[in-house]
mmCIF file of C-alpha atoms in Angstrom:
data_model
loop_
_atom_site.group_PDB
_atom_site.id
_atom_site.type_symbol
_atom_site.label_atom_id
_atom_site.label_comp_id
_atom_site.label_asym_id
_atom_site.label_seq_id
_atom_site.Cartn_x
_atom_site.Cartn_y
_atom_site.Cartn_z
ATOM 1 C CA MET A 1 163.824 94.867 110.556
ATOM 2 C CA SER A 2 161.736 93.751 107.507
ATOM 3 C CA PHE A 3 163.242 93.739 104.207
ATOM 4 C CA MET A 4 161.190 95.470 101.905
ATOM 5 C CA PRO A 5 161.951 94.457 98.262
ATOM 6 C CA ALA A 6 162.818 97.250 95.563
ATOM 7 C CA LYS A 7 159.935 98.435 93.514
ATOM 8 C CA ARG A 8 159.997 97.438 89.948
ATOM 9 C CA ALA A 9 159.033 99.537 86.940
ATOM 10 C CA LEU A 10 158.476 98.979 83.459
ATOM 11 C CA ILE A 11 159.147 101.938 80.808
ATOM 12 C CA THR A 12 158.019 101.738 77.191
ATOM 13 C CA GLY A 13 159.695 104.287 75.197
ATOM 14 C CA ILE A 14 162.953 103.878 77.643
ATOM 15 C CA THR A 15 165.352 105.178 74.697
ATOM 16 C CA GLY A 16 163.495 108.641 74.215
ATOM 17 C CA GLN A 17 163.974 112.024 75.977
ATOM 18 C CA ASP A 18 161.155 111.463 78.915
ATOM 19 C CA GLY A 19 162.248 107.529 79.038
ATOM 20 C CA SER A 20 165.795 108.205 79.579
ATOM 21 C CA TYR A 21 165.096 110.744 82.144
ATOM 22 C CA LEU A 22 162.364 108.666 83.953
ATOM 23 C CA ALA A 23 165.140 105.816 84.125
ATOM 24 C CA GLU A 24 167.389 107.859 85.871
ATOM 25 C CA PHE A 25 164.853 109.121 88.532
ATOM 26 C CA LEU A 26 163.523 105.763 89.384
ATOM 27 C CA LEU A 27 166.702 104.273 89.708
ATOM 28 C CA SER A 28 167.980 106.968 92.034
ATOM 29 C CA LYS A 29 164.789 106.124 94.022
ATOM 30 C CA GLY A 30 166.052 102.251 94.290
ATOM 31 C CA TYR A 31 163.803 100.949 91.823
ATOM 32 C CA ILE A 32 164.584 98.007 89.545
ATOM 33 C CA VAL A 33 164.046 99.413 86.099
ATOM 34 C CA HIS A 34 162.839 97.346 83.027
ATOM 35 C CA GLY A 35 162.787 99.093 79.392
ATOM 36 C CA LEU A 36 160.872 98.113 76.325
ATOM 37 C CA VAL A 37 162.923 98.894 73.224
ATOM 38 C CA ARG A 38 162.284 98.176 69.626
ATOM 39 C CA ARG A 39 164.478 96.166 67.206
ATOM 40 C CA ALA A 40 165.595 98.758 64.615
ATOM 41 C CA SER A 41 168.402 98.658 61.934
ATOM 42 C CA THR A 42 170.410 101.318 63.716
ATOM 43 C CA PHE A 43 171.294 101.383 67.434
ATOM 44 C CA ASN A 44 169.275 104.183 69.146
ATOM 45 C CA ARG A 45 170.068 103.935 72.845
ATOM 46 C CA GLY A 46 172.708 106.830 73.039
ATOM 47 C CA ARG A 47 170.155 108.475 75.825
ATOM 48 C CA ILE A 48 170.294 105.356 78.335
ATOM 49 C CA GLU A 49 174.029 104.228 77.317
ATOM 50 C CA HIS A 50 175.218 105.179 80.710
ATOM 51 C CA LEU A 51 172.586 102.975 82.439
ATOM 52 C CA ILE A 52 174.514 99.871 82.700
ATOM 53 C CA ALA A 53 173.370 96.924 84.743
ATOM 54 C CA ASP A 54 175.378 95.742 87.621
ATOM 55 C CA LYS A 55 176.528 92.600 86.428
ATOM 56 C CA GLY A 56 177.573 91.793 90.188
ATOM 57 C CA ARG A 57 174.070 91.462 91.469
ATOM 58 C CA GLU A 58 172.091 88.496 91.035
ATOM 59 C CA GLU A 59 169.280 90.568 89.290
ATOM 60 C CA PRO A 60 170.382 93.947 87.493
ATOM 61 C CA ARG A 61 168.668 96.997 88.717
ATOM 62 C CA PHE A 62 168.075 97.799 84.948
ATOM 63 C CA ALA A 63 167.345 95.657 81.873
ATOM 64 C CA LEU A 64 165.869 95.749 78.498
ATOM 65 C CA HIS A 65 163.556 93.745 76.500
ATOM 66 C CA TYR A 66 162.377 93.544 72.822
ATOM 67 C CA GLY A 67 158.998 94.268 72.263
ATOM 68 C CA ASP A 68 156.410 96.618 70.552
ATOM 69 C CA LEU A 69 153.289 98.198 71.164
ATOM 70 C CA GLY A 70 152.072 96.654 67.566
ATOM 71 C CA ASP A 71 152.614 93.307 69.171
ATOM 72 C CA SER A 72 150.328 92.131 71.858
ATOM 73 C CA ASN A 73 152.170 89.187 72.599
ATOM 74 C CA SER A 74 155.390 90.786 73.124
ATOM 75 C CA LEU A 75 153.662 92.988 75.619
ATOM 76 C CA LEU A 76 152.432 90.235 77.595
ATOM 77 C CA ARG A 77 155.579 88.569 77.664
ATOM 78 C CA VAL A 78 157.776 91.531 78.929
ATOM 79 C CA LEU A 79 155.036 91.919 81.569
ATOM 80 C CA MET A 80 155.540 88.491 82.927
ATOM 81 C CA LEU A 81 158.996 88.472 82.646
ATOM 82 C CA SER A 82 159.527 91.997 84.508
ATOM 83 C CA LYS A 83 156.507 91.761 86.961
ATOM 84 C CA PRO A 84 156.354 95.500 87.328
ATOM 85 C CA ASP A 85 154.584 97.435 90.015
ATOM 86 C CA GLU A 86 154.538 100.445 87.965
ATOM 87 C CA VAL A 87 154.024 100.774 84.165
ATOM 88 C CA TYR A 88 154.956 104.091 82.210
ATOM 89 C CA THR A 89 153.731 104.108 78.562
ATOM 90 C CA LEU A 90 155.845 106.555 77.005
ATOM 91 C CA ALA A 91 156.404 105.028 73.614
ATOM 92 C CA ALA A 92 154.496 106.155 70.569
ATOM 93 C CA GLN A 93 154.867 107.826 67.217
ATOM 94 C CA SER A 94 155.056 111.495 69.028
ATOM 95 C CA HIS A 95 155.855 114.065 66.024
ATOM 96 C CA VAL A 96 152.702 115.835 65.526
ATOM 97 C CA ALA A 97 153.754 117.127 62.099
ATOM 98 C CA VAL A 98 154.896 113.114 60.993
ATOM 99 C CA SER A 99 151.494 112.298 61.959
ATOM 100 C CA PHE A 100 149.807 114.102 59.087
ATOM 101 C CA ASP A 101 152.126 111.896 56.947
ATOM 102 C CA VAL A 102 151.483 108.523 58.823
ATOM 103 C CA PRO A 103 148.086 108.680 60.179
ATOM 104 C CA GLU A 104 147.276 105.167 60.206
ATOM 105 C CA TYR A 105 150.508 104.187 62.069
ATOM 106 C CA THR A 106 150.201 106.838 63.964
ATOM 107 C CA GLY A 107 146.742 105.820 65.248
ATOM 108 C CA ASP A 108 147.839 102.128 65.560
ATOM 109 C CA ILE A 109 150.690 102.738 67.812
ATOM 110 C CA THR A 110 149.771 105.910 69.723
ATOM 111 C CA GLY A 111 146.343 105.250 70.218
ATOM 112 C CA ILE A 112 145.602 101.193 69.900
ATOM 113 C CA GLY A 113 148.976 100.742 71.426
ATOM 114 C CA THR A 114 147.401 101.527 74.685
ATOM 115 C CA THR A 115 144.993 99.003 74.447
ATOM 116 C CA ARG A 116 147.261 96.508 73.704
ATOM 117 C CA LEU A 117 149.124 97.482 76.926
ATOM 118 C CA LEU A 118 145.918 97.700 78.727
ATOM 119 C CA GLU A 119 144.964 94.347 78.000
ATOM 120 C CA ALA A 120 147.924 92.735 78.415
ATOM 121 C CA ILE A 121 148.171 94.318 82.096
ATOM 122 C CA ARG A 122 144.473 93.019 82.647
ATOM 123 C CA THR A 123 145.386 89.614 81.432
ATOM 124 C CA SER A 124 148.558 89.240 83.531
ATOM 125 C CA GLY A 125 146.280 89.932 86.719
ATOM 126 C CA LEU A 126 149.186 91.846 88.293
ATOM 127 C CA PRO A 127 148.427 94.602 90.503
ATOM 128 C CA ILE A 128 149.988 97.228 88.260
ATOM 129 C CA ARG A 129 149.884 100.992 88.493
ATOM 130 C CA PHE A 130 149.652 102.552 84.847
ATOM 131 C CA TYR A 131 150.776 105.774 83.540
ATOM 132 C CA GLN A 132 149.642 106.879 80.033
ATOM 133 C CA ALA A 133 151.379 109.843 78.653
ATOM 134 C CA SER A 134 148.828 112.412 77.260
ATOM 135 C CA SER A 135 149.501 115.457 75.703
ATOM 136 C CA SER A 136 148.469 119.190 75.444
ATOM 137 C CA GLU A 137 147.755 118.611 71.712
ATOM 138 C CA LEU A 138 144.492 116.929 73.211
ATOM 139 C CA PHE A 139 143.380 120.672 73.634
ATOM 140 C CA GLY A 140 144.221 121.651 70.219
ATOM 141 C CA LYS A 141 141.960 124.544 69.131
ATOM 142 C CA ALA A 142 141.718 125.187 72.486
ATOM 143 C CA ILE A 143 138.069 126.388 73.940
ATOM 144 C CA THR A 144 139.216 128.207 76.898
ATOM 145 C CA VAL A 145 142.702 129.655 78.240
ATOM 146 C CA PRO A 146 144.360 128.140 80.310
ATOM 147 C CA GLN A 147 143.691 124.571 79.643
ATOM 148 C CA ASN A 148 143.159 122.050 82.885
ATOM 149 C CA GLU A 149 141.854 118.975 83.498
ATOM 150 C CA HIS A 150 138.244 120.041 82.530
ATOM 151 C CA THR A 151 138.722 121.797 79.564
ATOM 152 C CA PRO A 152 137.143 120.106 76.313
ATOM 153 C CA PHE A 153 139.613 118.405 74.012
ATOM 154 C CA TYR A 154 139.743 119.761 70.181
ATOM 155 C CA PRO A 155 142.585 117.830 68.632
ATOM 156 C CA ARG A 156 144.125 119.067 65.482
ATOM 157 C CA SER A 157 146.115 116.504 64.199
ATOM 158 C CA PRO A 158 146.108 112.574 63.680
ATOM 159 C CA TYR A 159 148.679 112.792 66.683
ATOM 160 C CA GLY A 160 146.051 114.430 68.807
ATOM 161 C CA CYS A 161 143.294 112.589 68.026
ATOM 162 C CA ALA A 162 145.244 108.992 68.691
ATOM 163 C CA LYS A 163 146.213 110.711 72.397
ATOM 164 C CA ALA A 164 142.414 111.458 72.695
ATOM 165 C CA TYR A 165 141.599 107.701 72.475
ATOM 166 C CA ALA A 166 144.552 106.676 74.728
ATOM 167 C CA PHE A 167 143.096 109.180 76.811
ATOM 168 C CA TYR A 168 139.611 108.131 77.643
ATOM 169 C CA LEU A 169 140.407 104.503 76.783
ATOM 170 C CA THR A 170 142.936 104.546 79.954
ATOM 171 C CA ARG A 171 140.066 106.117 82.137
ATOM 172 C CA ASN A 172 137.462 103.682 80.824
ATOM 173 C CA TYR A 173 139.878 100.722 82.023
ATOM 174 C CA ARG A 174 139.964 102.420 85.344
ATOM 175 C CA GLU A 175 136.414 102.571 85.929
ATOM 176 C CA SER A 176 135.416 99.493 84.305
ATOM 177 C CA TYR A 177 137.893 97.098 85.970
ATOM 178 C CA GLY A 178 139.158 99.039 88.821
ATOM 179 C CA MET A 179 142.416 99.441 87.303
ATOM 180 C CA TYR A 180 145.084 102.215 88.891
ATOM 181 C CA ALA A 181 145.782 104.063 85.431
ATOM 182 C CA VAL A 182 146.006 107.498 85.231
ATOM 183 C CA ASN A 183 146.562 110.198 82.277
ATOM 184 C CA GLY A 184 149.574 112.660 82.565
ATOM 185 C CA ILE A 185 148.550 116.025 80.250
ATOM 186 C CA LEU A 186 151.835 117.178 79.661
ATOM 187 C CA PHE A 187 152.518 120.150 78.073
ATOM 188 C CA ASN A 188 155.657 120.937 76.057
ATOM 189 C CA HIS A 189 158.965 119.675 77.751
ATOM 190 C CA GLU A 190 162.001 120.199 76.365
ATOM 191 C CA SER A 191 165.944 119.356 77.142
ATOM 192 C CA PRO A 192 169.229 118.433 75.657
ATOM 193 C CA ARG A 193 168.076 114.877 74.991
ATOM 194 C CA ARG A 194 164.716 116.631 72.643
ATOM 195 C CA GLY A 195 164.951 114.769 69.399
ATOM 196 C CA GLU A 196 166.580 116.884 66.753
ATOM 197 C CA ASN A 197 163.417 117.117 64.286
ATOM 198 C CA PHE A 198 161.406 118.948 67.416
ATOM 199 C CA VAL A 199 161.409 122.366 66.955
ATOM 200 C CA THR A 200 163.076 123.581 70.069
ATOM 201 C CA ARG A 201 165.942 121.296 69.532
ATOM 202 C CA LYS A 202 166.296 122.110 66.014
ATOM 203 C CA ILE A 203 166.755 125.673 67.057
ATOM 204 C CA THR A 204 169.463 125.135 69.705
ATOM 205 C CA LEU A 205 171.319 122.690 67.484
ATOM 206 C CA SER A 206 171.262 124.469 64.343
ATOM 207 C CA ILE A 207 172.607 127.485 66.176
ATOM 208 C CA ALA A 208 175.628 125.303 67.751
ATOM 209 C CA ASN A 209 176.103 124.300 64.009
ATOM 210 C CA MET A 210 176.354 127.862 62.712
ATOM 211 C CA LEU A 211 178.670 128.823 65.331
ATOM 212 C CA VAL A 212 181.313 126.490 64.132
ATOM 213 C CA GLY A 213 180.330 127.062 60.229
ATOM 214 C CA LYS A 214 178.798 123.822 59.672
ATOM 215 C CA GLN A 215 175.119 125.530 58.921
ATOM 216 C CA GLU A 216 174.320 128.690 57.261
ATOM 217 C CA CYS A 217 170.616 129.165 57.695
ATOM 218 C CA LEU A 218 167.558 127.631 59.722
ATOM 219 C CA TYR A 219 164.770 126.885 58.253
ATOM 220 C CA LEU A 220 161.276 127.021 60.377
ATOM 221 C CA GLY A 221 157.243 127.132 60.058
ATOM 222 C CA ASN A 222 154.917 129.227 61.966
ATOM 223 C CA LEU A 223 156.898 131.268 64.319
ATOM 224 C CA ASP A 224 153.710 132.819 66.197
ATOM 225 C CA ALA A 225 152.634 129.490 67.426
ATOM 226 C CA LYS A 226 152.885 129.673 71.232
ATOM 227 C CA ARG A 227 153.551 126.810 73.613
ATOM 228 C CA ASP A 228 153.884 126.249 77.243
ATOM 229 C CA TRP A 229 157.187 124.875 77.277
ATOM 230 C CA GLY A 230 159.202 123.282 80.707
ATOM 231 C CA TYR A 231 161.950 121.065 81.468
ATOM 232 C CA ALA A 232 161.422 117.320 80.818
ATOM 233 C CA LYS A 233 163.899 116.324 83.791
ATOM 234 C CA GLU A 234 161.458 117.792 86.207
ATOM 235 C CA TYR A 235 158.364 116.766 84.550
ATOM 236 C CA VAL A 236 159.147 112.898 84.836
ATOM 237 C CA GLU A 237 159.121 113.379 88.574
ATOM 238 C CA GLY A 238 155.367 114.410 88.144
ATOM 239 C CA MET A 239 154.785 111.320 86.430
ATOM 240 C CA TRP A 240 155.911 109.384 89.119
ATOM 241 C CA LEU A 241 153.995 111.456 91.711
ATOM 242 C CA MET A 242 150.675 110.562 89.526
ATOM 243 C CA LEU A 243 151.546 106.780 90.470
ATOM 244 C CA GLN A 244 152.028 107.475 94.244
ATOM 245 C CA GLN A 245 148.449 108.700 95.170
ATOM 246 C CA PRO A 246 145.946 106.772 97.173
ATOM 247 C CA GLU A 247 143.625 107.087 93.888
ATOM 248 C CA PRO A 248 144.109 107.308 90.628
ATOM 249 C CA ASP A 249 143.320 110.551 88.946
ATOM 250 C CA ASP A 250 144.503 112.473 86.022
ATOM 251 C CA PHE A 251 146.672 115.568 85.910
ATOM 252 C CA VAL A 252 147.856 118.514 83.894
ATOM 253 C CA LEU A 253 151.640 119.397 84.199
ATOM 254 C CA ALA A 254 152.570 122.931 83.174
ATOM 255 C CA THR A 255 154.612 125.830 83.839
ATOM 256 C CA GLY A 256 151.600 128.007 83.388
ATOM 257 C CA ASN A 257 153.391 130.440 81.148
ATOM 258 C CA SER A 258 153.256 130.480 77.368
ATOM 259 C CA ALA A 259 155.921 131.720 74.716
ATOM 260 C CA SER A 260 155.990 131.816 70.837
ATOM 261 C CA VAL A 261 158.404 129.686 68.778
ATOM 262 C CA ARG A 262 159.724 133.210 67.874
ATOM 263 C CA ASP A 263 160.415 134.039 71.688
ATOM 264 C CA PHE A 264 162.141 130.973 71.885
ATOM 265 C CA LEU A 265 164.553 131.430 68.806
ATOM 266 C CA GLU A 266 165.221 135.240 69.750
ATOM 267 C CA LEU A 267 166.633 133.990 73.204
ATOM 268 C CA ALA A 268 168.511 131.216 71.628
ATOM 269 C CA LEU A 269 170.058 133.561 69.369
ATOM 270 C CA CYS A 270 170.595 136.225 72.004
ATOM 271 C CA ARG A 271 172.072 133.453 74.189
ATOM 272 C CA ALA A 272 174.581 132.735 71.425
ATOM 273 C CA GLY A 273 175.558 136.453 71.034
ATOM 274 C CA ILE A 274 174.145 136.882 67.521
ATOM 275 C CA GLU A 275 173.013 140.271 66.649
ATOM 276 C CA PHE A 276 170.106 139.997 64.735
ATOM 277 C CA GLU A 277 167.491 141.765 62.294
ATOM 278 C CA ARG A 278 164.311 140.788 60.879
ATOM 279 C CA ARG A 279 163.183 141.628 57.500
ATOM 280 C CA GLY A 280 159.962 141.155 55.621
ATOM 281 C CA SER A 281 156.879 139.398 56.628
ATOM 282 C CA GLY A 282 154.773 135.798 56.333
ATOM 283 C CA VAL A 283 156.582 133.573 54.350
ATOM 284 C CA HIS A 284 159.138 136.189 53.421
ATOM 285 C CA GLU A 285 160.557 136.960 56.744
ATOM 286 C CA THR A 286 163.696 136.208 57.552
ATOM 287 C CA TYR A 287 166.463 136.881 60.098
ATOM 288 C CA VAL A 288 169.774 138.397 59.107
ATOM 289 C CA ASP A 289 172.856 138.731 61.003
ATOM 290 C CA ARG A 290 174.016 142.160 61.528
ATOM 291 C CA ARG A 291 177.663 141.426 61.601
ATOM 292 C CA THR A 292 177.794 139.295 58.202
ATOM 293 C CA GLY A 293 174.865 140.213 56.472
ATOM 294 C CA GLY A 294 173.830 136.613 55.949
ATOM 295 C CA THR A 295 170.483 135.252 56.323
ATOM 296 C CA ILE A 296 170.480 132.877 59.168
ATOM 297 C CA VAL A 297 166.639 132.210 59.753
ATOM 298 C CA ALA A 298 164.147 132.038 56.681
ATOM 299 C CA ILE A 299 160.495 130.651 56.689
ATOM 300 C CA ASP A 300 159.654 127.504 54.880
ATOM 301 C CA PRO A 301 155.666 126.750 54.286
ATOM 302 C CA TYR A 302 157.042 123.107 54.264
ATOM 303 C CA TYR A 303 156.980 122.983 57.918
ATOM 304 C CA TYR A 304 153.590 124.489 58.207
ATOM 305 C CA ARG A 305 150.772 122.281 59.708
ATOM 306 C CA PRO A 306 147.703 121.602 57.511
ATOM 307 C CA ALA A 307 145.930 122.589 61.126
ATOM 308 C CA GLU A 308 147.815 124.851 63.138
ATOM 309 C CA VAL A 309 147.424 125.057 67.205
ATOM 310 C CA ASP A 310 147.769 128.640 67.656
ATOM 311 C CA TYR A 311 147.995 128.912 71.625
ATOM 312 C CA LEU A 312 148.297 126.501 74.596
ATOM 313 C CA VAL A 313 149.032 127.441 77.959
ATOM 314 C CA GLY A 314 148.181 124.988 80.935
ATOM 315 C CA ASP A 315 146.765 125.378 84.511
ATOM 316 C CA PRO A 316 148.771 122.798 87.079
ATOM 317 C CA ALA A 317 146.970 124.225 90.034
ATOM 318 C CA LYS A 318 145.783 120.705 90.646
ATOM 319 C CA ALA A 319 149.150 118.876 90.304
ATOM 320 C CA ARG A 320 150.569 121.701 92.766
ATOM 321 C CA ARG A 321 147.940 121.252 94.831
ATOM 322 C CA LYS A 322 147.450 117.173 95.269
ATOM 323 C CA LEU A 323 151.023 115.946 94.008
ATOM 324 C CA GLY A 324 153.022 119.026 95.604
ATOM 325 C CA TRP A 325 154.537 119.144 92.036
ATOM 326 C CA ASN A 326 156.229 122.501 90.756
ATOM 327 C CA PRO A 327 158.245 123.641 87.655
ATOM 328 C CA ARG A 328 161.368 125.226 88.494
ATOM 329 C CA THR A 329 162.867 126.138 85.083
ATOM 330 C CA THR A 330 161.973 129.256 83.231
ATOM 331 C CA LEU A 331 162.033 129.509 79.572
ATOM 332 C CA PRO A 332 165.504 131.570 79.335
ATOM 333 C CA LYS A 333 166.942 128.956 81.960
ATOM 334 C CA LEU A 334 165.567 126.160 79.413
ATOM 335 C CA VAL A 335 167.162 127.951 76.310
ATOM 336 C CA ASP A 336 170.524 128.439 78.113
ATOM 337 C CA ILE A 337 170.585 124.480 79.186
ATOM 338 C CA MET A 338 169.759 123.317 75.790
ATOM 339 C CA LEU A 339 171.897 125.638 73.733
ATOM 340 C CA THR A 340 174.765 125.217 76.311
ATOM 341 C CA ALA A 341 174.798 121.685 75.644
ATOM 342 C CA ASP A 342 174.443 121.532 71.919
ATOM 343 C CA CYS A 343 177.602 124.022 71.848
ATOM 344 C CA GLU A 344 179.509 121.858 74.248
ATOM 345 C CA ALA A 345 179.016 118.810 71.801
ATOM 346 C CA GLN A 346 180.665 121.224 69.195
ATOM 347 C CA ASN A 347 183.598 122.331 71.688
ATOM 348 C CA VAL A 348 182.071 125.585 71.547
ATOM 349 C CA ARG A 349 181.971 127.509 75.205
ATOM 350 C CA LEU A 350 179.460 130.072 75.727
ATOM 351 C CA PRO A 351 180.168 133.120 77.982
ATOM 352 C CA PRO A 352 178.691 132.409 81.844
ATOM 353 C CA VAL A 353 175.097 133.127 81.597
ATOM 354 C CA THR A 354 174.118 136.518 83.191
ATOM 355 C CA ALA A 355 171.413 137.220 85.284
ATOM 356 C CA ASP A 356 170.108 139.778 83.006
ATOM 357 C CA PHE A 357 169.569 136.953 80.303
ATOM 358 C CA LEU A 358 167.537 134.829 82.630
ATOM 359 C CA GLU A 359 165.353 137.499 83.578
ATOM 360 C CA ARG A 360 164.133 138.072 79.961
ATOM 361 C CA LYS A 361 161.063 137.050 78.233
ATOM 362 C CA THR A 362 162.161 137.529 74.826
ATOM 363 C CA CYS A 363 165.389 138.945 73.192
ATOM 364 C CA GLU A 364 164.391 142.036 70.608
ATOM 365 C CA PRO A 365 166.171 142.612 67.572
ATOM 366 C CA ALA A 366 168.827 145.016 66.782
ATOM 367 C CA LEU A 367 167.497 148.281 64.955
ATOM 368 C CA ALA A 368 167.964 148.329 61.465
#
């Protein structure tokens, strides 16, 4: 019986939400996983702290290497050390609002960083399969609804523009050099590991803080922006499936359903058992706790984007057909997962989730 060596993967952005879930998934598949991490003054490895290498093995199944998408030499060095079969590039300046504040940096890391990594792979000569993390922000001011692999791009932020560059460059390397390189156009995907400055996690974390008296009011921007929200843990499986196909191709991963920030907020308030009323409109809109009369949500124009993306919803038909990938977590269930995790971190136990809640699309406010 012949021995098949374990597959090897390199993940950039391994300390992030997607990177940590992907590392867990690949390890469960028997991979040896290498991760690229940046040197920083603070230790940012909380999401992967539990993935400790087995010191008894000649080669650990999980290893980290210092490097940066802004440093070509470090990328080539890590590739030659790890010799991966698959590379997943998830690292980026990934916050859309922040990209307006640091557009040059966003372009350099999120866009040109993909060039550096593709060139390092090409120079290495290794037969690597390459995954590039694209984004629904490519569609921006969407031309058609829903958005699929053929929808024209119309990015509305420096982040979206950088992702468009990375998308086309990945496709160009595939067609120019015969590289196995794919783009995964993932719509919004959330989890308890989502960064605290992303709106969904900001909502669930703030509500958990309110329940223990650590926070009085949550400030948000555009409540009517609509997104297609799925569960990140399921989306990393789709990334892996893309690299297992006979031929490289690009895929949309999405739920096919869209909901507003307001919908997410009201579901989270409902799950927390907070009875609320809406008052005012526009920048003067507030949410008031009926029991205390206190303002618990208010609008702050600071959180508006210079160019808004109003409505995104993806069509995952191609991924269903060719990859066999299907999202399984509904929006109410996702809200429950995230809020429960943030409450447990505050030693707050929510009542058991009900079937009625899981069937909701939103949570209507109480009548004034």
